[in-house]
XYZ file of C-alpha atoms in Angstrom:
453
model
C 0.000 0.000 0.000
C 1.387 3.558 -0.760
C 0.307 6.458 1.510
C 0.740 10.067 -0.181
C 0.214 13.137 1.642
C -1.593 16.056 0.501
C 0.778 17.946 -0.598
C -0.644 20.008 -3.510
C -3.066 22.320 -2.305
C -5.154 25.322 -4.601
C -5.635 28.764 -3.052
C -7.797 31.336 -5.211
C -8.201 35.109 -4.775
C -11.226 36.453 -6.214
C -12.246 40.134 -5.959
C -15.248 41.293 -4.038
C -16.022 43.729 -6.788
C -16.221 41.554 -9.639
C -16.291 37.819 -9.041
C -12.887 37.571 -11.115
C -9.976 35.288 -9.648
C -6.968 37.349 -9.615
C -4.426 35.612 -7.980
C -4.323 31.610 -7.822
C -1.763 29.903 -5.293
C -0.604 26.691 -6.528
C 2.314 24.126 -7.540
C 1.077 24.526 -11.105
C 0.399 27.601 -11.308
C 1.000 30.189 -14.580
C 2.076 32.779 -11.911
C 5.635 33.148 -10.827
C 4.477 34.356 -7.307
C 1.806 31.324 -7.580
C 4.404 29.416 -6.245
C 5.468 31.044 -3.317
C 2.886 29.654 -0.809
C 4.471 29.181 2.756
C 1.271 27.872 4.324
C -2.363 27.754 5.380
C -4.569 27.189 8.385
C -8.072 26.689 7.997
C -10.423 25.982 11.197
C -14.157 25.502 11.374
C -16.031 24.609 14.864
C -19.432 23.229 15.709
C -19.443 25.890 18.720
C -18.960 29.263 17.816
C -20.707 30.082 14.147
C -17.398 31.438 12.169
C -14.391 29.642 11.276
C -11.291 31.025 10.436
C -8.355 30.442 7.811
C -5.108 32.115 7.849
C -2.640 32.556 4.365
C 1.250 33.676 4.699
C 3.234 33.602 1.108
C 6.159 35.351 -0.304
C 6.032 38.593 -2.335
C 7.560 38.515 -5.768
C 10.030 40.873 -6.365
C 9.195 43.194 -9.039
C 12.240 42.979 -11.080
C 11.235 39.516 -12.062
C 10.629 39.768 -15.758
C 8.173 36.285 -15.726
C 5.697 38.529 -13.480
C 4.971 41.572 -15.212
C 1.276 42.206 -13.106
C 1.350 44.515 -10.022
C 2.131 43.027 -6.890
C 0.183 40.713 -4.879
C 0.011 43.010 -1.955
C -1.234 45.645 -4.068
C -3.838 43.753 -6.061
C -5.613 41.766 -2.504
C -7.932 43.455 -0.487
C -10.545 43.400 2.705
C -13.423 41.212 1.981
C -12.339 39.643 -1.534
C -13.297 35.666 -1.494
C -10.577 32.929 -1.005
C -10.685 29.064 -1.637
C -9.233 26.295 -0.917
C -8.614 23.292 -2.103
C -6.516 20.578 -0.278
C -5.342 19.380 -3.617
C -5.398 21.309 -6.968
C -7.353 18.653 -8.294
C -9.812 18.107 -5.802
C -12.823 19.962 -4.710
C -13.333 22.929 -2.824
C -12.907 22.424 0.766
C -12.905 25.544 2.662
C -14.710 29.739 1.968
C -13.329 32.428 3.366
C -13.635 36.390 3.423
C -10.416 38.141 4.077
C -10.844 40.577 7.382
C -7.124 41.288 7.552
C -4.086 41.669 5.533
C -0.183 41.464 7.097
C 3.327 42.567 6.093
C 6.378 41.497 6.916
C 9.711 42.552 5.546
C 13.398 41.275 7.066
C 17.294 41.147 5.474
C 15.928 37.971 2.955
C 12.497 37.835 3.102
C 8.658 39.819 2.002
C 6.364 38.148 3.719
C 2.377 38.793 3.170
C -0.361 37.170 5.779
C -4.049 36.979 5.303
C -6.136 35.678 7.029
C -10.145 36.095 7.599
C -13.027 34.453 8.646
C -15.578 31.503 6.980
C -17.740 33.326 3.678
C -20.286 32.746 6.880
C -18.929 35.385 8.682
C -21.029 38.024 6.186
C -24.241 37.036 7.942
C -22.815 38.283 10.849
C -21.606 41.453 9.770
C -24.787 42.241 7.547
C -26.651 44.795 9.972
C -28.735 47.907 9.960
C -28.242 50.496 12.278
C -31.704 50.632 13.620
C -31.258 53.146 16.670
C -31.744 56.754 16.493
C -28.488 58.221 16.313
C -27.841 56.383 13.427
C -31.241 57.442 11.578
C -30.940 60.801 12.780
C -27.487 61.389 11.670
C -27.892 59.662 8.382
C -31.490 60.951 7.724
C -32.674 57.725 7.507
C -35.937 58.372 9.745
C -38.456 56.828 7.332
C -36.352 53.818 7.272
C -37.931 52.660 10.433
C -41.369 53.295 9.456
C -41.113 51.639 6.195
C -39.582 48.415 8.137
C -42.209 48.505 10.242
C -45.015 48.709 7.291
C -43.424 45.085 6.024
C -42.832 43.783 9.808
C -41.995 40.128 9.907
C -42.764 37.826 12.945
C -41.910 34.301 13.382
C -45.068 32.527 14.277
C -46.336 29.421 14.893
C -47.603 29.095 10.839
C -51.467 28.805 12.209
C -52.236 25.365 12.279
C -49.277 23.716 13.031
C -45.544 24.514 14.750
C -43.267 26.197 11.899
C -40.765 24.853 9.921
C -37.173 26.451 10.999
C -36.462 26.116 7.383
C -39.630 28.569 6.468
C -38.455 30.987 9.506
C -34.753 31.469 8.170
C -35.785 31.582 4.830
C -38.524 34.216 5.318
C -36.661 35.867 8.033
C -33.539 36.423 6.088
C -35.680 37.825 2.590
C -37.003 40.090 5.059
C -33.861 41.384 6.441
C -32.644 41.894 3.016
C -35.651 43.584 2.000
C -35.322 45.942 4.938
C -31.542 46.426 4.101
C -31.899 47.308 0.504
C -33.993 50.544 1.459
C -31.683 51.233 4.141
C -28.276 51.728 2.307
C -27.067 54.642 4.322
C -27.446 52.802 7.196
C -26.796 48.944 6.488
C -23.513 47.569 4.460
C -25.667 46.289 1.430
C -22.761 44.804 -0.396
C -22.070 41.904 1.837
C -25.668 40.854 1.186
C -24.767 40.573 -2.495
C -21.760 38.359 -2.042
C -24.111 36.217 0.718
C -25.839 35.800 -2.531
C -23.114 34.833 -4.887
C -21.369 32.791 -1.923
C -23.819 31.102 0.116
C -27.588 31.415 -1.288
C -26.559 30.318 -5.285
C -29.875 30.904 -5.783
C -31.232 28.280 -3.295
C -31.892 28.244 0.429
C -29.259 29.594 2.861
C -29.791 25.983 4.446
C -28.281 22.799 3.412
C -31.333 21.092 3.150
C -30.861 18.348 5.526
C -33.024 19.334 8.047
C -36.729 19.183 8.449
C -37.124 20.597 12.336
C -40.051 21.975 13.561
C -40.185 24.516 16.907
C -41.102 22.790 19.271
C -43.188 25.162 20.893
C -45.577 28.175 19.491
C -43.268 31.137 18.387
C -43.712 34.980 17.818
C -40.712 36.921 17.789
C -40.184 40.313 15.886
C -36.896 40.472 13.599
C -36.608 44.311 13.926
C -35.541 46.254 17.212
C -34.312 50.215 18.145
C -30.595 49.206 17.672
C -28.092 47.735 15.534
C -29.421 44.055 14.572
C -27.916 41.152 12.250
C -30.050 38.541 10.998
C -27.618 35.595 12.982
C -28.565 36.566 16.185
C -32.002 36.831 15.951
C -32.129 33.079 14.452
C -29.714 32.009 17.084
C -32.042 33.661 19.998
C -34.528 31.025 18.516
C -32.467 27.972 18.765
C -30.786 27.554 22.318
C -27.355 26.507 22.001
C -28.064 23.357 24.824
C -30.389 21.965 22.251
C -29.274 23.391 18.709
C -26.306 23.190 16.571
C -26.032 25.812 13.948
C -22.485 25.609 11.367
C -21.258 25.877 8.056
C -20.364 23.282 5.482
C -18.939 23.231 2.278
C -21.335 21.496 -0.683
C -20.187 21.540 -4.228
C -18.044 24.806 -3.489
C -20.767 26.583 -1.687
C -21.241 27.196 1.931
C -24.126 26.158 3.546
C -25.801 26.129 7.179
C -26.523 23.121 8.835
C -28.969 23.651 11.780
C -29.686 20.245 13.364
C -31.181 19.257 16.820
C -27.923 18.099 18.942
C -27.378 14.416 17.982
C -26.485 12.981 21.105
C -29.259 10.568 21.371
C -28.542 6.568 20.803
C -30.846 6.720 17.933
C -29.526 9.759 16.449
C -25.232 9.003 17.588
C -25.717 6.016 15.400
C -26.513 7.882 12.557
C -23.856 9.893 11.997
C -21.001 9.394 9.659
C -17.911 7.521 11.248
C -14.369 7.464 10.017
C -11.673 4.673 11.467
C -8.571 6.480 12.181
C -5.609 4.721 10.836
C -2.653 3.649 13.259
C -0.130 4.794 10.472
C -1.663 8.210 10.015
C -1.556 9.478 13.872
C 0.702 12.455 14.455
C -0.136 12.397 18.715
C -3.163 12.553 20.508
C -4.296 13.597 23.980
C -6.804 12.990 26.336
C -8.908 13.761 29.911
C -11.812 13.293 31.840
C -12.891 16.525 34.012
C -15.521 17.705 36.526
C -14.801 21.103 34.833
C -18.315 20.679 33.136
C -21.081 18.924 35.096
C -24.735 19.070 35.400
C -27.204 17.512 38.043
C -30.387 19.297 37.229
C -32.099 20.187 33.897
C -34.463 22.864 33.534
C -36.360 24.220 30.533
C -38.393 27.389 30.429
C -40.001 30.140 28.357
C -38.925 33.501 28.855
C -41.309 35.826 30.498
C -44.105 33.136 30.866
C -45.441 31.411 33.883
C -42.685 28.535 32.926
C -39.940 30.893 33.695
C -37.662 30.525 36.657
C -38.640 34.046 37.949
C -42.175 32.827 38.731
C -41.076 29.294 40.380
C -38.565 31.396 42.469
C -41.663 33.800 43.308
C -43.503 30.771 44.448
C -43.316 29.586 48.279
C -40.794 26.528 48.406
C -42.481 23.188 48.678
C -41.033 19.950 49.455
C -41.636 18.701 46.405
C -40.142 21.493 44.255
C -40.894 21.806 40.462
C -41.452 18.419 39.045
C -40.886 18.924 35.695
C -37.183 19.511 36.116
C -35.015 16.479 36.231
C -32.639 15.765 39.138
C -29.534 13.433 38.844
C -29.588 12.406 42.574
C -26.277 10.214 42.441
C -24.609 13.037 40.811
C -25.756 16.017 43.018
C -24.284 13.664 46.180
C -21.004 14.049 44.201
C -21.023 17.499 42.395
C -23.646 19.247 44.050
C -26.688 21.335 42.403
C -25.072 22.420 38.897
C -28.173 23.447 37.011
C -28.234 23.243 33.038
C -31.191 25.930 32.365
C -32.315 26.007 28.799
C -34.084 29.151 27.979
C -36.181 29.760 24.795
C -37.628 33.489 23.894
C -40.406 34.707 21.760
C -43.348 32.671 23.012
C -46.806 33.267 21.547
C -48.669 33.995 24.276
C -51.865 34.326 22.544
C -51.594 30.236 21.962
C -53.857 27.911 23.135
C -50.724 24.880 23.245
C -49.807 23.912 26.483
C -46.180 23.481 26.521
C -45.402 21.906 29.824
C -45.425 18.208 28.603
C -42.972 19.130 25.519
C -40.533 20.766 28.139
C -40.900 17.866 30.542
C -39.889 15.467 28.287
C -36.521 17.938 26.697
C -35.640 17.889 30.255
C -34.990 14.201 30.191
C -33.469 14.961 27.431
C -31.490 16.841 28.336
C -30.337 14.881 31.123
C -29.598 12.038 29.140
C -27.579 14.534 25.993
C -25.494 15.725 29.133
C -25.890 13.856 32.483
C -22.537 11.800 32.272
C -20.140 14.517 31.116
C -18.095 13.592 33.963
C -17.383 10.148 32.494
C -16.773 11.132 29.031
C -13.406 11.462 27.357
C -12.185 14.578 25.583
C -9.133 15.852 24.087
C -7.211 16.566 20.760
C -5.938 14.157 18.132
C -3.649 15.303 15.355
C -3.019 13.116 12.167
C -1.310 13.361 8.497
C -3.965 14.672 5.973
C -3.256 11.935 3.604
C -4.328 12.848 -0.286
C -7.573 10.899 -1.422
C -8.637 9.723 1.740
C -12.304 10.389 3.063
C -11.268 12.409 6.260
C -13.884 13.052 9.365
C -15.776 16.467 9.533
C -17.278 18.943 12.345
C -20.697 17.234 13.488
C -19.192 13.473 12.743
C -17.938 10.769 14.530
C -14.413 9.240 14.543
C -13.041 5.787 15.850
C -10.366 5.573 17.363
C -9.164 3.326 20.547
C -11.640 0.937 20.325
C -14.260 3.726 21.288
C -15.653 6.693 19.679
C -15.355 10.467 19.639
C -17.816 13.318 18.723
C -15.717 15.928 16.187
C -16.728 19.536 17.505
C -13.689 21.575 15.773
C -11.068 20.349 12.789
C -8.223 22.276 12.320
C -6.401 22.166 8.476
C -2.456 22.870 8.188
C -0.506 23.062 5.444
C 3.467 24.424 5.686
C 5.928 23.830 2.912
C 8.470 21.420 3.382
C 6.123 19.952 6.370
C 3.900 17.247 6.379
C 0.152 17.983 6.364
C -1.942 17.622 9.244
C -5.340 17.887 10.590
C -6.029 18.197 14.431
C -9.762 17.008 15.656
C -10.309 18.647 18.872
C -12.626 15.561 20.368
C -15.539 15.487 23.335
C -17.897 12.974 24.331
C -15.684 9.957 24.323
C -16.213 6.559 25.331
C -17.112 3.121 24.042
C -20.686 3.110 22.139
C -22.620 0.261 22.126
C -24.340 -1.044 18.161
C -27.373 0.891 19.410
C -25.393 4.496 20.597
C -25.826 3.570 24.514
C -22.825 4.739 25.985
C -20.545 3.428 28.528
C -16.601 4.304 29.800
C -13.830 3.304 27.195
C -11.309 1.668 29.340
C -7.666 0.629 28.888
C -6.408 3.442 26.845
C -3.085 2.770 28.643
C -2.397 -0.539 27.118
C 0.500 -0.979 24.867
C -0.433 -0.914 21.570
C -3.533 0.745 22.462
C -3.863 2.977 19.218
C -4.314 -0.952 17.110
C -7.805 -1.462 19.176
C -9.801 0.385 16.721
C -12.700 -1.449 16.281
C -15.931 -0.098 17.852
């Protein structure tokens, strides 16, 4: 068997202004100065919404005859689109936005750094200045009232819960709608390379996901100050029960927005890559009591379900039964509450919620009851060229257990080998079904062979 590393990577520069690549980074490139990549970094995360990516290459001098353009520091700038591909031949693997641009200049070398955030990032940093300074400064008063003449609310949908596909769909038209008539107050042009980037076309989404709310919604997009479109989605979806991240399909960035999938049922279904003994850089791992919870508590905010009114209430002996109590655990850890709050309730519904928060509490419980026993930690292997490497929001295998993937991190330096580091959580050995129990003997020589769950 021959092993080859990825060793050829693609890096494209295309302008913000006119969708034209400029400046491709490559071992075949037609540029002189296409060949002077030092390295890349690339990082995406299932926890925090924008990844990152980070370029550093050589400047060409500009007495070579064989590169007659401008320079390359001279032709990048803020917010123009990079790719990457981890080999020139493959497909696209990471979108990014440049935020920042570096240089460096010693006795024998010009060095240039970029570096920026995920082509996500733009939803983000799409707002409209809503408050009154900004109107009144701009003369943008009549912005307001026109917004308020379209208002959008997410609602329940009338006769059933709504589909969080029709709410960010709606939701973000809406935005845009309210942006495009606001230009002196809202940075319109990221909104058309969100379109180019990220939309195609299509949905913002990647289609994957057919979630419902689980409860009766109505919560306005618009409010007196500066607001982006991300956080008022995000203020839907709690972050205890809700993952929302990008992904790459086909060279487009998409969001995924997915219930947490750390039920047996769900654990099962998600894709699983065997690490390879041969392909393992190092690797580290811990169990902590850093992050523990013994009681799980939903609630509404501002409704009779919120922990203001139970606190308002005279204790009883019995307390409020809908929360779920670990007893075994609080006689080790104590009382550490995991509240879950959701916002924008319709309270003009007739659905009683109690019984669907009663039974996310026990879900709850079970998603994050035994944190204490679970393994986390990093792992760091060679990225080797034509191999189907693990993602964010998968599993891997590796010591004869298994390993939830919540960030990847991509390097690339020349003259190094290749690597990707997995930063892991929720280890331990999973049974056919996803029930989860300890992984034991990671000790034993020859441990990293046991690969087999």
């Amino acid at each position: 068997m021959v092993v080859v590393q990825s060793v050829t990577p693609q890096i494209e520069f295309i302008s913000y202004k006119n969708g034209a690549v400029y400046q491709e980074f490559s071992a075949s490139s037609n540029y002189v100065s296409g060949m002077n990549l030092q390295s890349y970094q690339y990082q995406r995360s299932v926890n925090s919404f924008g990844s990152a990516f980070s370029i550093t290459v050589k400047e060409t001098s500009n007495n070579d005859l064989l590169e007659t353009r401008a320079p390359f520091l001279d032709r990048v700038h803020t917010l123009d689109v990079v790719k990457i591909k981890e080999n020139d031949l493959g497909s696209v693997n990471f979108v990014g936005v440049v935020t920042n641009i570096a240089y460096t200049a010693s006795e024998n070398s010009k060095l240039i750094t970029i570096s920026g955030k995920g082509i996500e990032f733009l939803l983000e940093y799409f707002t409209i200045a809503l408050d009154a300074s900004a109107m009144a400064w701009t003369g943008s008063e009549n912005v307001m009232t026109n917004a308020r003449n379209l208002e959008y609310k997410a609602t329940d949908g009338g006769d059933g819960p709504a589909k969080i596909s029709d709410v960010v769909n709606k939701s973000f038209n809406f935005f845009c709608e309210v942006a495009t008539g606001a230009e002196k107050i809202s940075n319109i042009k990221v909104k058309e390379l969100i379109e180019k980037y990220m939309k195609n076309g299509a949905s913002l989404l990647d289609g994957s996901s057919n979630l419902e709310f689980q409860f009766p919604i109505s919560s306005n997009l618009l409010q007196n100050s500066t607001i982006n479109w991300v956080n008022y989605i995000r203020n839907l979806l709690p972050e205890a029960v809700y993952e929302m991240y990008a992904i790459v399909i086909n060279g487009v960035t998409k969001l995924k927005i997915r219930q947490m999938p750390y039920s047996a049922s769900d654990w099962v279904n998600l894709p699983c890559v065997k690490i390879e003994d041969y392909s393992v850089v190092n690797y580290s791992l811990q169990k902590s009591i850093d992050e523990v919870y013994t009681n799980f508590y939903s609630y509404v905010e501002g409704t009779a379900l919120s922990p203001e009114f139970w606190n308002n209430l005279t204790a009883t002996t019995q307390g409020n039964m809908r929360s779920v109590t670990l007893t075994d655990k609080v006689k080790l850890y104590g009382y550490k509450p995991l509240q879950c709050n959701f916002i924008g309730f319709n309270t003009e519904s007739n659905v009683d919620i109690r019984a669907r928060f009663a039974a996310l509490n026990n879900t709850l419980a079970d998603w994050y009851g035994r944190l204490d026993e679970m393994l986390t930690g990093t792992l760091t292997i060679i990225n080797i060229e034509g191999k189907r490497h693990a993602k964010i929001g998968e599993r891997i295998s590796f010591l004869g257990g298994q390993f939830y993937i919540n960030t990847e991190i991509h390097n690339w330096n020349y003259g190094s080998s290749p690597t990707i580091s997995y930063h892991l959580d929720r280890g331990g050995r999973y049974s056919t079904t996803g029930n989860f129990s300890e992984l034991t003997g990671l000790s034993k020589a020859l441990a990293e062979l046991n690969n087999d769950n």
